Amino acid sequence: AQSVAQPEDQVNVAEGNPLTVKCTYSVSGNPYLFWYVQYPNRGLQFLLKYITGDNLVKGSYGFEAEFNKSQTSFHLKKPSALVSDSALYFCAVRDINTDKLIFGTGTRLQVFP
Amino acid sequence: EAQVTQNPRYLITVTGKKLTVTCSQNMNHEYMSWYRQDPGLGLRQIYYSMNVEVTDKGDVPEGYKVSRKEKRNFPLILESPSPNQTSLYFCATGQEGGYTFGSGTRLTVV
């Protein structure tokens, strides 16, 4: 069965510092990996995806993610955090048979001024 | 503007009283899906639809029904709601995992 794990419930970082939100995956075959963000009282918004190609994927709002096949990880990164980045972040893997997204439990990112 | 519209945004109801949460998309996508979000559990898929008149169960379908009579609409029906269906519900549409989500419906069943 396919799954993703987000080992941290919360990540705290100071504004201006780099941030990393961790995600590991377990799939059979090639992974289709995604990051979504949820701001308070809003639906999820697509940030970026990895299908194939370069291991470093660039997405919206200055975020990027690094795909690492040997470590089965897809960590979300940003070089310089903003207070407005504070939100709930979800990693997901796509089941290609049903088109279902299988989500992790989410990581709350708190950026302090 | 590409949109997924859910109604209502908030709903408090009593156990056993049938309710429908509507979802409408203007992007002409064939695929639509319903998820529920619960703390510590992330999002779990309830039902999905690959096309008109084609629906299938997700991971947590018990207590829910859906219909897909036309491409743009995908209502979620709770025939006899129970307190364990208190949750935040999201409708989504798109393709190949790049989904657009509605703003959510926060349902409380008392």
Coordinates of N, CA and C in Angstrom, one line a residue:
Chain A
A1 N 0.8 -1.2 0.0 CA 0.0 0.0 0.0 C 0.9 1.2 0.0
Q2 N 0.4 2.2 -0.7 CA 1.2 3.5 -0.8 C 0.9 4.4 0.4
S3 N 1.9 5.1 0.9 CA 1.7 6.0 2.0 C 2.8 7.0 2.1
V4 N 2.5 8.1 2.8 CA 3.5 9.1 3.1 C 3.4 9.3 4.6
A5 N 4.6 9.8 5.1 CA 4.7 10.1 6.5 C 5.3 11.4 6.7
Q6 N 4.7 12.2 7.6 CA 5.3 13.5 8.0 C 5.6 13.4 9.5
P7 N 6.9 13.2 9.8 CA 7.3 12.9 11.1 C 7.1 14.0 12.2
E8 N 7.0 15.3 11.7 CA 6.9 16.4 12.6 C 5.5 17.0 12.6
D9 N 4.9 17.1 13.8 CA 3.6 17.7 13.9 C 3.7 19.2 13.7
Q10 N 4.8 19.8 14.2 CA 5.0 21.2 14.1 C 6.5 21.5 13.8
V11 N 6.7 22.6 13.0 CA 8.1 23.1 12.8 C 8.0 24.5 13.1
N12 N 9.0 25.0 13.9 CA 9.1 26.4 14.2 C 10.4 27.0 13.6
V13 N 10.3 28.1 13.0 CA 11.5 28.7 12.4 C 11.4 30.2 12.5
A14 N 12.5 30.9 12.6 CA 12.5 32.4 12.7 C 12.4 32.9 11.3
E15 N 11.8 34.0 11.1 CA 11.7 34.7 9.8 C 13.1 35.0 9.3
G16 N 13.2 34.7 8.0 CA 14.5 34.9 7.4 C 15.4 33.7 7.3
N17 N 15.1 32.7 8.2 CA 15.9 31.5 8.2 C 15.4 30.5 7.2
P18 N 16.2 29.5 6.8 CA 15.7 28.5 5.9 C 14.8 27.5 6.7
L19 N 13.8 27.0 5.9 CA 12.9 26.0 6.5 C 12.9 24.7 5.8
T20 N 12.7 23.6 6.5 CA 12.5 22.3 5.9 C 11.3 21.6 6.6
V21 N 10.4 21.1 5.8 CA 9.3 20.3 6.3 C 9.5 18.9 5.6
K22 N 9.6 17.9 6.5 CA 10.0 16.6 6.1 C 8.8 15.7 5.6
C23 N 9.1 14.8 4.6 CA 8.1 13.9 4.2 C 8.9 12.7 3.7
T24 N 8.4 11.5 4.0 CA 9.0 10.2 3.5 C 7.8 9.5 2.9
Y25 N 8.1 8.7 1.9 CA 7.1 8.0 1.2 C 7.4 6.5 1.1
S26 N 6.3 5.7 0.8 CA 6.4 4.3 0.6 C 5.4 4.0 -0.6
V27 N 6.0 3.6 -1.7 CA 5.2 3.3 -2.9 C 5.8 2.1 -3.6
S28 N 5.0 1.4 -4.4 CA 5.5 0.4 -5.3 C 5.5 1.1 -6.7
G29 N 6.6 1.0 -7.3 CA 6.7 1.7 -8.6 C 7.2 3.1 -8.5
N30 N 7.0 3.9 -9.5 CA 7.5 5.3 -9.5 C 6.5 6.2 -8.7
P31 N 7.1 7.0 -7.9 CA 6.2 7.9 -7.0 C 5.8 9.1 -7.8
Y32 N 4.5 9.5 -7.5 CA 4.0 10.8 -7.9 C 3.7 11.6 -6.7
L33 N 4.6 12.6 -6.4 CA 4.5 13.2 -5.1 C 4.1 14.7 -5.1
F34 N 3.5 15.1 -4.1 CA 2.9 16.5 -4.1 C 3.0 17.1 -2.7
W35 N 3.1 18.4 -2.8 CA 2.9 19.2 -1.5 C 1.8 20.2 -1.7
Y36 N 0.9 20.3 -0.7 CA -0.2 21.2 -0.6 C 0.0 22.0 0.7
V37 N -0.6 23.2 0.7 CA -0.6 24.1 1.8 C -2.0 24.5 2.2
Q38 N -2.3 24.6 3.5 CA -3.7 25.0 3.9 C -3.5 26.2 4.9
Y39 N -4.0 27.3 4.4 CA -4.0 28.5 5.3 C -5.3 28.4 6.1
P40 N -5.4 29.1 7.3 CA -6.5 29.1 8.2 C -7.8 29.4 7.4
N41 N -8.8 28.5 7.7 CA -10.2 28.7 7.1 C -10.2 28.7 5.6
R42 N -9.2 28.0 5.0 CA -9.1 27.9 3.6 C -9.0 26.4 3.1
G43 N -9.3 26.2 1.9 CA -9.0 24.9 1.3 C -7.5 24.7 1.0
L44 N -7.2 23.5 0.6 CA -5.8 23.2 0.3 C -5.4 23.8 -1.1
Q45 N -4.2 24.3 -1.1 CA -3.7 24.9 -2.4 C -2.4 24.1 -2.8
F46 N -2.4 23.8 -4.1 CA -1.3 23.1 -4.7 C 0.0 23.9 -4.6
L47 N 1.1 23.3 -4.2 CA 2.4 24.0 -4.2 C 3.3 23.5 -5.3
L48 N 3.5 22.2 -5.3 CA 4.4 21.6 -6.3 C 4.2 20.1 -6.4
K49 N 4.8 19.6 -7.5 CA 4.7 18.1 -7.7 C 6.0 17.6 -8.3
Y50 N 6.3 16.3 -8.0 CA 7.3 15.6 -8.6 C 6.7 14.4 -9.4
I51 N 7.0 14.3 -10.7 CA 6.6 13.2 -11.5 C 7.8 12.4 -12.0
T52 N 8.7 13.1 -12.6 CA 10.0 12.6 -13.1 C 10.9 13.7 -13.4
G53 N 12.2 13.4 -13.7 CA 13.1 14.5 -14.1 C 14.0 15.0 -12.9
D54 N 14.2 16.3 -12.9 CA 15.1 16.8 -11.9 C 14.7 16.5 -10.5
N55 N 15.6 16.2 -9.6 CA 15.3 15.9 -8.2 C 14.8 17.1 -7.4
L56 N 15.2 18.3 -7.9 CA 14.8 19.5 -7.2 C 13.7 20.2 -8.0
V57 N 12.5 20.2 -7.3 CA 11.3 20.7 -8.0 C 11.0 22.1 -7.4
K58 N 10.8 23.1 -8.3 CA 10.4 24.4 -7.8 C 8.9 24.6 -7.9
G59 N 8.3 25.3 -6.9 CA 6.9 25.5 -6.9 C 6.5 26.9 -6.6
S60 N 5.3 27.1 -6.1 CA 4.7 28.4 -5.8 C 5.3 29.0 -4.5
Y61 N 5.3 30.3 -4.5 CA 5.6 31.1 -3.3 C 7.1 30.9 -2.8
G62 N 8.0 30.5 -3.8 CA 9.4 30.4 -3.4 C 9.7 29.0 -2.8
F63 N 8.8 28.1 -2.7 CA 9.0 26.8 -2.2 C 9.7 25.9 -3.2
E64 N 10.4 24.9 -2.7 CA 11.0 23.9 -3.6 C 11.0 22.6 -2.8
A65 N 11.1 21.5 -3.5 CA 11.2 20.2 -2.8 C 12.3 19.3 -3.4
E66 N 12.9 18.6 -2.6 CA 14.0 17.7 -3.1 C 13.6 16.3 -3.0
F67 N 13.6 15.6 -4.2 CA 13.2 14.2 -4.2 C 14.5 13.4 -4.0
N68 N 14.5 12.5 -3.1 CA 15.7 11.6 -2.8 C 15.2 10.2 -2.9
K69 N 15.5 9.5 -3.9 CA 15.0 8.1 -4.1 C 15.7 7.1 -3.1
S70 N 16.9 7.3 -2.8 CA 17.6 6.4 -1.9 C 17.1 6.5 -0.5
Q71 N 16.7 7.7 -0.1 CA 16.1 7.9 1.2 C 14.6 7.9 1.2
T72 N 14.0 7.7 0.1 CA 12.5 7.8 -0.1 C 11.9 9.0 0.6
S73 N 12.5 10.1 0.3 CA 12.1 11.4 0.9 C 11.7 12.4 -0.1
F74 N 10.9 13.4 0.3 CA 10.5 14.5 -0.6 C 10.3 15.7 0.4
H75 N 11.3 16.2 0.9 CA 11.3 17.3 1.8 C 11.0 18.6 1.1
L76 N 10.2 19.4 1.8 CA 9.8 20.8 1.3 C 10.8 21.8 1.9
K77 N 11.3 22.7 1.1 CA 12.3 23.6 1.6 C 12.0 25.1 1.1
K78 N 12.5 26.0 1.8 CA 12.5 27.4 1.4 C 13.7 28.1 2.0
P79 N 14.4 28.8 1.2 CA 15.7 29.4 1.7 C 15.5 30.5 2.8
S80 N 14.4 31.2 2.7 CA 14.2 32.3 3.7 C 12.7 32.4 4.0
A81 N 12.4 32.0 5.2 CA 11.0 31.9 5.6 C 10.4 33.3 5.9
L82 N 9.1 33.3 5.6 CA 8.3 34.5 5.9 C 7.2 34.2 6.9
V83 N 6.8 35.2 7.7 CA 5.7 35.0 8.7 C 4.5 34.5 8.0
S84 N 4.2 35.0 6.8 CA 3.1 34.6 6.0 C 3.1 33.2 5.5
D85 N 4.2 32.5 5.7 CA 4.3 31.1 5.3 C 3.7 30.2 6.4
S86 N 3.4 30.7 7.5 CA 2.8 30.0 8.6 C 1.5 29.4 8.1
A87 N 1.4 28.1 8.2 CA 0.2 27.3 7.7 C 0.4 25.9 8.0
L88 N -0.5 25.1 7.5 CA -0.5 23.6 7.6 C -0.1 23.0 6.3
Y89 N 1.0 22.2 6.3 CA 1.5 21.7 5.0 C 1.3 20.2 5.0
F90 N 0.8 19.7 3.8 CA 0.6 18.3 3.6 C 1.4 17.8 2.4
C91 N 2.0 16.6 2.7 CA 2.6 15.9 1.6 C 1.6 14.8 1.1
A92 N 1.7 14.4 -0.1 CA 0.8 13.5 -0.7 C 1.4 12.7 -1.8
V93 N 0.9 11.4 -2.0 CA 1.3 10.6 -3.1 C 0.1 10.2 -3.9
R94 N 0.2 10.2 -5.2 CA -0.9 9.9 -6.0 C -1.0 8.4 -6.3
D95 N -2.2 7.8 -6.2 CA -2.4 6.4 -6.6 C -2.8 6.5 -8.1
I96 N -2.0 6.0 -9.0 CA -2.3 6.2 -10.4 C -3.4 5.4 -10.9
N97 N -3.9 4.4 -10.1 CA -5.0 3.6 -10.6 C -6.3 4.3 -10.3
T98 N -6.4 5.0 -9.2 CA -7.7 5.7 -8.9 C -7.6 7.2 -8.9
D99 N -6.4 7.7 -9.2 CA -6.2 9.2 -9.1 C -6.3 9.8 -7.8
K100 N -6.4 8.9 -6.7 CA -6.6 9.4 -5.4 C -5.3 9.9 -4.9
L101 N -5.3 11.0 -4.1 CA -4.2 11.5 -3.4 C -4.2 10.9 -1.9
I102 N -3.1 10.4 -1.5 CA -3.0 9.8 -0.2 C -2.2 10.8 0.6
F103 N -2.8 11.4 1.6 CA -2.1 12.5 2.3 C -1.4 12.0 3.6
G104 N -0.4 12.8 4.0 CA 0.2 12.6 5.3 C -0.7 13.3 6.3
T105 N -0.2 13.3 7.5 CA -1.0 13.8 8.6 C -0.9 15.3 8.8
G106 N 0.1 15.9 8.0 CA 0.2 17.4 8.0 C 1.3 17.8 9.0
T107 N 1.9 18.9 8.7 CA 2.9 19.6 9.6 C 2.6 21.1 9.7
R108 N 2.4 21.5 10.9 CA 2.1 22.9 11.1 C 3.4 23.7 11.1
L109 N 3.6 24.6 10.2 CA 4.7 25.5 10.2 C 4.4 26.8 10.8
Q110 N 5.2 27.2 11.8 CA 5.1 28.5 12.5 C 6.3 29.3 12.3
V111 N 6.2 30.4 11.6 CA 7.3 31.3 11.4 C 7.2 32.5 12.3
F112 N 8.2 32.7 13.2 CA 8.2 33.8 14.2 C 8.9 35.0 13.7
P113 N 8.4 36.2 13.9 CA 9.1 37.4 13.5 C 10.4 37.6 14.1
Chain B
E1 N -12.6 32.7 -13.6 CA -11.7 32.1 -12.6 C -12.1 30.7 -12.3
A2 N -11.1 29.8 -12.3 CA -11.3 28.4 -11.9 C -11.8 28.3 -10.5
Q3 N -12.9 27.6 -10.3 CA -13.4 27.6 -8.9 C -14.0 26.2 -8.6
V4 N -13.9 25.9 -7.3 CA -14.7 24.8 -6.8 C -15.5 25.4 -5.6
T5 N -16.8 25.3 -5.8 CA -17.7 26.0 -4.8 C -18.5 24.9 -4.0
Q6 N -18.3 25.1 -2.7 CA -19.0 24.2 -1.8 C -20.0 25.0 -0.9
N7 N -21.1 24.3 -0.7 CA -22.1 24.9 0.2 C -22.8 23.9 1.1
P8 N -23.0 24.2 2.3 CA -22.7 25.4 3.0 C -21.3 25.4 3.5
R9 N -20.8 26.5 4.1 CA -19.4 26.6 4.7 C -19.5 26.0 6.1
Y10 N -20.6 26.3 6.8 CA -20.7 25.8 8.1 C -22.1 25.2 8.3
L11 N -22.2 24.1 9.0 CA -23.5 23.4 9.2 C -23.5 22.7 10.6
I12 N -24.5 23.0 11.4 CA -24.7 22.3 12.6 C -26.0 21.6 12.5
T13 N -26.1 20.3 12.7 CA -27.3 19.5 12.5 C -27.4 18.5 13.7
V14 N -28.6 17.8 13.7 CA -28.8 16.8 14.7 C -28.7 15.4 14.1
T15 N -28.4 14.5 15.0 CA -28.3 13.1 14.6 C -29.5 12.6 13.8
G16 N -29.3 12.0 12.6 CA -30.3 11.4 11.9 C -31.0 12.3 10.9
K17 N -30.7 13.5 10.9 CA -31.4 14.5 9.9 C -30.6 14.5 8.6
K18 N -31.2 14.0 7.6 CA -30.5 14.0 6.3 C -30.0 15.3 5.8
L19 N -28.8 15.3 5.2 CA -28.3 16.6 4.7 C -27.5 16.3 3.4
T20 N -27.3 17.4 2.7 CA -26.5 17.4 1.4 C -25.6 18.5 1.4
V21 N -24.3 18.2 1.1 CA -23.3 19.3 0.9 C -23.1 19.3 -0.6
T22 N -23.2 20.5 -1.2 CA -23.1 20.6 -2.6 C -21.7 21.0 -3.0
C23 N -21.3 20.6 -4.2 CA -20.0 20.9 -4.8 C -20.2 21.1 -6.3
S24 N -19.6 22.2 -6.7 CA -19.7 22.5 -8.1 C -18.4 23.1 -8.6
Q25 N -18.0 22.6 -9.8 CA -16.7 23.1 -10.4 C -17.0 23.6 -11.8
N26 N -16.2 24.7 -12.2 CA -16.4 25.3 -13.5 C -15.2 25.0 -14.4
M27 N -14.4 24.0 -14.1 CA -13.2 23.7 -14.9 C -13.3 22.6 -15.9
N28 N -14.5 22.0 -16.0 CA -14.8 20.9 -16.9 C -14.0 19.7 -16.7
H29 N -13.6 19.5 -15.5 CA -12.8 18.2 -15.2 C -13.7 17.1 -15.0
E30 N -13.2 15.9 -15.5 CA -14.0 14.7 -15.3 C -13.9 14.1 -13.9
Y31 N -12.7 14.3 -13.3 CA -12.5 13.7 -11.9 C -12.9 14.7 -10.8
M32 N -13.7 14.1 -9.9 CA -14.1 14.9 -8.7 C -14.0 13.9 -7.5
S33 N -13.8 14.5 -6.3 CA -13.6 13.7 -5.1 C -14.0 14.4 -3.9
W34 N -14.4 13.7 -2.9 CA -14.6 14.2 -1.5 C -13.7 13.6 -0.5
Y35 N -13.2 14.5 0.4 CA -12.3 14.2 1.4 C -12.9 14.7 2.7
R36 N -12.5 14.0 3.8 CA -12.7 14.6 5.1 C -11.4 14.8 5.9
Q37 N -11.3 15.9 6.6 CA -10.1 16.2 7.3 C -10.3 16.2 8.8
D38 N -9.5 15.4 9.5 CA -9.7 15.2 10.9 C -8.3 15.4 11.6
P39 N -8.2 16.0 12.7 CA -6.9 16.3 13.4 C -6.1 15.0 13.6
G40 N -4.9 15.0 13.2 CA -4.0 13.9 13.4 C -4.2 12.8 12.4
L41 N -5.2 12.9 11.5 CA -5.4 11.9 10.5 C -5.2 12.4 9.1
G42 N -5.0 13.7 8.9 CA -4.8 14.2 7.6 C -6.2 14.2 6.8
L43 N -6.1 14.1 5.5 CA -7.3 14.0 4.7 C -7.5 12.6 4.2
R44 N -8.7 12.1 4.3 CA -9.0 10.8 3.8 C -10.1 10.9 2.8
Q45 N -10.0 10.1 1.7 CA -11.0 10.1 0.7 C -12.2 9.4 1.0
I46 N -13.4 10.0 0.7 CA -14.7 9.4 1.0 C -15.2 8.7 -0.2
Y47 N -15.4 9.4 -1.3 CA -15.8 8.9 -2.6 C -15.1 9.7 -3.7
Y48 N -15.1 9.1 -4.9 CA -14.6 9.8 -6.0 C -15.4 9.5 -7.3
S49 N -15.2 10.3 -8.3 CA -16.0 10.1 -9.5 C -15.0 10.3 -10.7
M50 N -14.9 9.4 -11.6 CA -14.0 9.5 -12.8 C -14.8 10.2 -13.9
N51 N -16.1 10.2 -13.9 CA -16.9 10.8 -14.9 C -18.3 10.8 -14.5
V52 N -19.2 11.4 -15.4 CA -20.6 11.4 -15.1 C -21.1 9.9 -15.0
E53 N -21.9 9.7 -14.0 CA -22.6 8.4 -13.7 C -21.6 7.4 -13.3
V54 N -20.3 7.8 -13.0 CA -19.3 6.8 -12.5 C -18.8 7.3 -11.2
T55 N -19.1 6.5 -10.1 CA -18.6 6.9 -8.8 C -18.1 5.6 -8.1
D56 N -17.2 5.8 -7.1 CA -16.6 4.7 -6.5 C -16.2 5.1 -5.0
K57 N -16.1 4.1 -4.2 CA -15.8 4.3 -2.8 C -14.3 4.7 -2.6
G58 N -14.0 5.6 -1.7 CA -12.7 5.8 -1.2 C -12.3 5.0 0.0
D59 N -11.6 5.6 0.9 CA -11.2 4.9 2.1 C -12.2 4.9 3.2
V60 N -13.0 5.9 3.3 CA -14.0 6.0 4.4 C -15.4 6.3 3.9
P61 N -16.0 5.4 3.1 CA -17.3 5.7 2.5 C -18.5 5.5 3.4
E62 N -18.3 4.8 4.5 CA -19.5 4.4 5.3 C -20.3 5.6 5.8
G63 N -21.6 5.6 5.6 CA -22.4 6.7 6.1 C -22.6 7.8 5.1
Y64 N -22.0 7.6 3.9 CA -22.1 8.7 2.9 C -22.6 8.1 1.6
K65 N -23.2 9.0 0.8 CA -23.6 8.7 -0.6 C -23.2 9.9 -1.5
V66 N -23.0 9.6 -2.8 CA -22.7 10.7 -3.7 C -23.5 10.4 -5.0
S67 N -23.6 11.4 -5.8 CA -24.1 11.2 -7.2 C -23.4 12.1 -8.1
R68 N -23.4 11.7 -9.4 CA -22.7 12.5 -10.4 C -23.6 12.4 -11.7
K69 N -24.6 13.2 -11.7 CA -25.6 13.3 -12.8 C -25.1 14.2 -13.9
E70 N -24.2 15.1 -13.5 CA -23.7 16.1 -14.5 C -22.3 16.3 -14.2
K71 N -21.5 16.8 -15.1 CA -20.1 16.9 -14.9 C -19.7 17.9 -13.8
R72 N -20.4 19.0 -13.7 CA -20.0 20.0 -12.8 C -20.3 19.8 -11.4
N73 N -21.3 19.0 -11.1 CA -21.8 18.8 -9.7 C -21.5 17.5 -9.1
F74 N -21.2 17.4 -7.8 CA -20.8 16.2 -7.2 C -21.3 16.3 -5.7
P75 N -22.6 16.2 -5.4 CA -23.0 16.4 -4.0 C -22.7 15.2 -3.1
L76 N -22.5 15.6 -1.9 CA -22.2 14.5 -0.8 C -23.4 14.5 0.1
I77 N -24.0 13.3 0.2 CA -25.2 13.1 1.0 C -25.0 12.3 2.2
L78 N -25.5 12.8 3.3 CA -25.4 12.0 4.6 C -26.9 11.7 4.9
E79 N -27.3 10.4 4.7 CA -28.7 10.0 4.9 C -29.1 10.1 6.4
S80 N -28.2 9.7 7.3 CA -28.5 9.7 8.7 C -27.3 10.1 9.5
P81 N -26.9 11.3 9.5 CA -25.7 11.8 10.1 C -25.5 11.3 11.6
S82 N -24.3 11.0 11.9 CA -24.0 10.7 13.3 C -22.8 11.5 13.8
P83 N -22.7 11.6 15.1 CA -21.6 12.5 15.7 C -20.2 12.2 15.1
N84 N -20.0 11.0 14.8 CA -18.6 10.6 14.3 C -18.4 11.2 12.9
Q85 N -19.4 11.8 12.3 CA -19.2 12.4 11.0 C -19.0 13.9 11.1
T86 N -18.8 14.4 12.3 CA -18.4 15.7 12.6 C -17.0 15.9 12.1
S87 N -16.8 16.8 11.1 CA -15.5 16.9 10.4 C -15.5 18.1 9.5
L88 N -14.3 18.3 8.9 CA -14.2 19.3 7.9 C -14.1 18.6 6.5
Y89 N -15.0 18.9 5.6 CA -15.1 18.2 4.3 C -14.7 19.1 3.2
F90 N -13.9 18.5 2.3 CA -13.5 19.2 1.1 C -13.8 18.4 -0.2
C91 N -14.3 19.2 -1.1 CA -14.5 18.7 -2.5 C -13.2 19.1 -3.3
A92 N -12.9 18.2 -4.3 CA -11.7 18.5 -5.1 C -11.9 18.1 -6.5
T93 N -11.3 18.8 -7.5 CA -11.4 18.4 -8.8 C -10.0 18.7 -9.5
G94 N -9.7 18.0 -10.6 CA -8.5 18.2 -11.3 C -8.1 17.0 -12.0
Q95 N -6.8 16.9 -12.3 CA -6.3 15.7 -13.0 C -4.8 15.4 -12.6
E96 N -4.5 14.2 -12.6 CA -3.2 13.7 -12.3 C -2.6 14.2 -11.0
G97 N -3.5 14.4 -10.0 CA -3.0 14.8 -8.7 C -3.0 16.3 -8.4
G98 N -3.0 17.1 -9.5 CA -3.0 18.5 -9.3 C -4.4 19.0 -9.1
Y99 N -4.8 19.0 -7.9 CA -6.2 19.3 -7.6 C -6.5 20.7 -7.2
T100 N -7.7 21.2 -7.4 CA -8.2 22.4 -6.9 C -9.3 22.0 -5.8
F101 N -9.1 22.5 -4.6 CA -10.0 22.2 -3.5 C -11.0 23.3 -3.3
G102 N -12.2 22.9 -2.9 CA -13.1 23.9 -2.4 C -12.7 24.5 -1.0
S103 N -13.4 25.4 -0.5 CA -13.0 26.1 0.7 C -13.4 25.3 2.0
G104 N -14.2 24.3 1.8 CA -14.5 23.4 2.9 C -15.8 23.6 3.5
T105 N -16.4 22.6 4.1 CA -17.6 22.6 4.9 C -17.3 22.0 6.2
R106 N -17.5 22.9 7.2 CA -17.3 22.4 8.6 C -18.7 21.9 9.1
L107 N -18.8 20.6 9.3 CA -20.0 20.0 9.8 C -19.9 19.5 11.2
T108 N -20.9 19.9 12.0 CA -21.0 19.4 13.4 C -22.3 18.7 13.5
V109 N -22.3 17.4 14.0 CA -23.5 16.6 14.2 C -23.6 16.4 15.7
V110 N -24.7 16.9 16.2 CA -24.9 16.8 17.7 C -26.0 15.8 18.0

